[in-house]
PDB file of C-alpha atoms in Angstrom:
ATOM      1  CA  MET A   1      49.441  63.963  66.299  1.00  0.00           C
ATOM      2  CA  PRO A   2      48.861  67.693  65.552  1.00  0.00           C
ATOM      3  CA  LYS A   3      45.356  68.901  64.745  1.00  0.00           C
ATOM      4  CA  SER A   4      44.762  70.222  61.198  1.00  0.00           C
ATOM      5  CA  LYS A   5      43.750  73.808  60.596  1.00  0.00           C
ATOM      6  CA  VAL A   6      40.063  74.478  59.877  1.00  0.00           C
ATOM      7  CA  ARG A   7      39.352  76.582  56.812  1.00  0.00           C
ATOM      8  CA  LYS A   8      36.469  78.991  56.803  1.00  0.00           C
ATOM      9  CA  LYS A   9      34.320  78.980  53.660  1.00  0.00           C
ATOM     10  CA  ALA A  10      32.578  82.120  52.507  1.00  0.00           C
ATOM     11  CA  VAL A  11      28.797  81.891  52.121  1.00  0.00           C
ATOM     12  CA  TYR A  12      27.793  82.009  48.439  1.00  0.00           C
ATOM     13  CA  THR A  13      25.437  84.777  47.387  1.00  0.00           C
ATOM     14  CA  ALA A  14      24.144  85.023  43.853  1.00  0.00           C
ATOM     15  CA  PRO A  15      24.965  88.205  41.934  1.00  0.00           C
ATOM     16  CA  ALA A  16      22.111  90.694  41.885  1.00  0.00           C
ATOM     17  CA  ASP A  17      22.383  91.493  38.172  1.00  0.00           C
ATOM     18  CA  ARG A  18      21.457  87.941  37.114  1.00  0.00           C
ATOM     19  CA  ARG A  19      18.178  87.940  38.980  1.00  0.00           C
ATOM     20  CA  THR A  20      16.443  90.610  36.914  1.00  0.00           C
ATOM     21  CA  PRO A  21      13.022  89.485  35.702  1.00  0.00           C
ATOM     22  CA  VAL A  22      12.586  88.816  32.008  1.00  0.00           C
ATOM     23  CA  LYS A  23       9.326  89.772  30.360  1.00  0.00           C
ATOM     24  CA  VAL A  24       7.955  86.867  28.341  1.00  0.00           C
ATOM     25  CA  LYS A  25       5.595  87.507  25.467  1.00  0.00           C
ATOM     26  CA  ALA A  26       2.379  85.539  25.886  1.00  0.00           C
ATOM     27  CA  ALA A  27       1.869  83.099  23.036  1.00  0.00           C
ATOM     28  CA  GLY A  28      -1.512  83.177  21.359  1.00  0.00           C
ATOM     29  CA  PRO A  29      -3.489  80.233  20.045  1.00  0.00           C
ATOM     30  CA  SER A  30      -2.221  78.163  17.125  1.00  0.00           C
ATOM     31  CA  HIS A  31      -3.198  79.062  13.591  1.00  0.00           C
ATOM     32  CA  PRO A  32      -6.091  76.977  12.223  1.00  0.00           C
ATOM     33  CA  ILE A  33      -3.900  75.784   9.340  1.00  0.00           C
ATOM     34  CA  TYR A  34      -1.440  74.297  11.850  1.00  0.00           C
ATOM     35  CA  ILE A  35      -4.240  72.318  13.456  1.00  0.00           C
ATOM     36  CA  ALA A  36      -5.517  71.166  10.058  1.00  0.00           C
ATOM     37  CA  VAL A  37      -2.035  69.985   8.994  1.00  0.00           C
ATOM     38  CA  MET A  38      -1.545  68.217  12.328  1.00  0.00           C
ATOM     39  CA  LEU A  39      -4.813  66.305  12.024  1.00  0.00           C
ATOM     40  CA  ALA A  40      -4.225  65.618   8.327  1.00  0.00           C
ATOM     41  CA  MET A  41      -0.814  64.052   9.058  1.00  0.00           C
ATOM     42  CA  MET A  42      -2.295  61.708  11.658  1.00  0.00           C
ATOM     43  CA  LEU A  43      -5.227  60.724   9.443  1.00  0.00           C
ATOM     44  CA  LEU A  44      -3.022  60.303   6.363  1.00  0.00           C
ATOM     45  CA  GLY A  45      -0.733  57.965   8.276  1.00  0.00           C
ATOM     46  CA  LEU A  46      -3.693  55.956   9.492  1.00  0.00           C
ATOM     47  CA  ALA A  47      -5.173  55.806   5.988  1.00  0.00           C
ATOM     48  CA  TRP A  48      -1.782  54.732   4.584  1.00  0.00           C
ATOM     49  CA  LEU A  49      -1.643  51.783   6.968  1.00  0.00           C
ATOM     50  CA  VAL A  50      -5.272  50.799   6.372  1.00  0.00           C
ATOM     51  CA  VAL A  51      -4.824  50.864   2.589  1.00  0.00           C
ATOM     52  CA  ASN A  52      -1.613  48.879   2.961  1.00  0.00           C
ATOM     53  CA  TYR A  53      -3.414  46.153   4.918  1.00  0.00           C
ATOM     54  CA  ILE A  54      -6.478  46.026   2.681  1.00  0.00           C
ATOM     55  CA  ALA A  55      -5.084  46.562  -0.826  1.00  0.00           C
ATOM     56  CA  GLY A  56      -1.308  46.919  -0.471  1.00  0.00           C
ATOM     57  CA  ASP A  57      -0.567  44.145  -2.978  1.00  0.00           C
ATOM     58  CA  LYS A  58      -2.851  45.734  -5.616  1.00  0.00           C
ATOM     59  CA  VAL A  59      -1.383  49.261  -5.474  1.00  0.00           C
ATOM     60  CA  PRO A  60       1.845  49.320  -7.543  1.00  0.00           C
ATOM     61  CA  VAL A  61       3.650  51.934  -5.443  1.00  0.00           C
ATOM     62  CA  MET A  62       2.851  50.174  -2.177  1.00  0.00           C
ATOM     63  CA  LYS A  63       3.825  46.813  -3.612  1.00  0.00           C
ATOM     64  CA  ASP A  64       7.254  48.171  -4.560  1.00  0.00           C
ATOM     65  CA  LEU A  65       7.808  49.686  -1.104  1.00  0.00           C
ATOM     66  CA  GLY A  66       7.129  46.434   0.713  1.00  0.00           C
ATOM     67  CA  SER A  67       7.616  46.721   4.449  1.00  0.00           C
ATOM     68  CA  TRP A  68       8.599  50.401   4.173  1.00  0.00           C
ATOM     69  CA  ASN A  69       4.856  51.103   4.086  1.00  0.00           C
ATOM     70  CA  PHE A  70       4.757  50.580   7.850  1.00  0.00           C
ATOM     71  CA  GLY A  71       7.578  53.086   8.314  1.00  0.00           C
ATOM     72  CA  ILE A  72       5.839  55.658   6.130  1.00  0.00           C
ATOM     73  CA  GLY A  73       2.491  55.236   7.877  1.00  0.00           C
ATOM     74  CA  PHE A  74       3.927  55.378  11.378  1.00  0.00           C
ATOM     75  CA  ALA A  75       6.228  58.289  10.481  1.00  0.00           C
ATOM     76  CA  LEU A  76       3.231  60.309   9.295  1.00  0.00           C
ATOM     77  CA  MET A  77       1.266  59.541  12.439  1.00  0.00           C
ATOM     78  CA  ILE A  78       4.197  60.265  14.759  1.00  0.00           C
ATOM     79  CA  SER A  79       4.944  63.567  13.032  1.00  0.00           C
ATOM     80  CA  GLY A  80       1.323  64.571  13.595  1.00  0.00           C
ATOM     81  CA  LEU A  81       1.553  63.543  17.233  1.00  0.00           C
ATOM     82  CA  LEU A  82       4.788  65.510  17.670  1.00  0.00           C
ATOM     83  CA  MET A  83       3.029  68.551  16.283  1.00  0.00           C
ATOM     84  CA  THR A  84       0.508  68.317  19.116  1.00  0.00           C
ATOM     85  CA  MET A  85       3.246  69.300  21.582  1.00  0.00           C
ATOM     86  CA  ARG A  86       3.480  72.765  20.022  1.00  0.00           C
ATOM     87  CA  TRP A  87      -0.281  73.198  19.679  1.00  0.00           C
ATOM     88  CA  ARG A  88      -1.621  76.055  21.815  1.00  0.00           C
TER      89      ARG A  88
END
């Protein structure tokens, strides 16, 4: 059986123009209002759940929402926690 021909592959080299360094602007610290809103969201969510457990059947708005109170409380806390990822 005849032997197959061997192909030579060229060695890949990255183009030089794509390797230019990019200057990145240094990000400063977060604004104090951002931190206050972040903490307020987490505490408001916690307070929402605590009030729901203690007096949820006595507050008319919470009574109408029913089990959506858990979603509201956890959504507030999670949004505050997600804000911590952008906190500098």
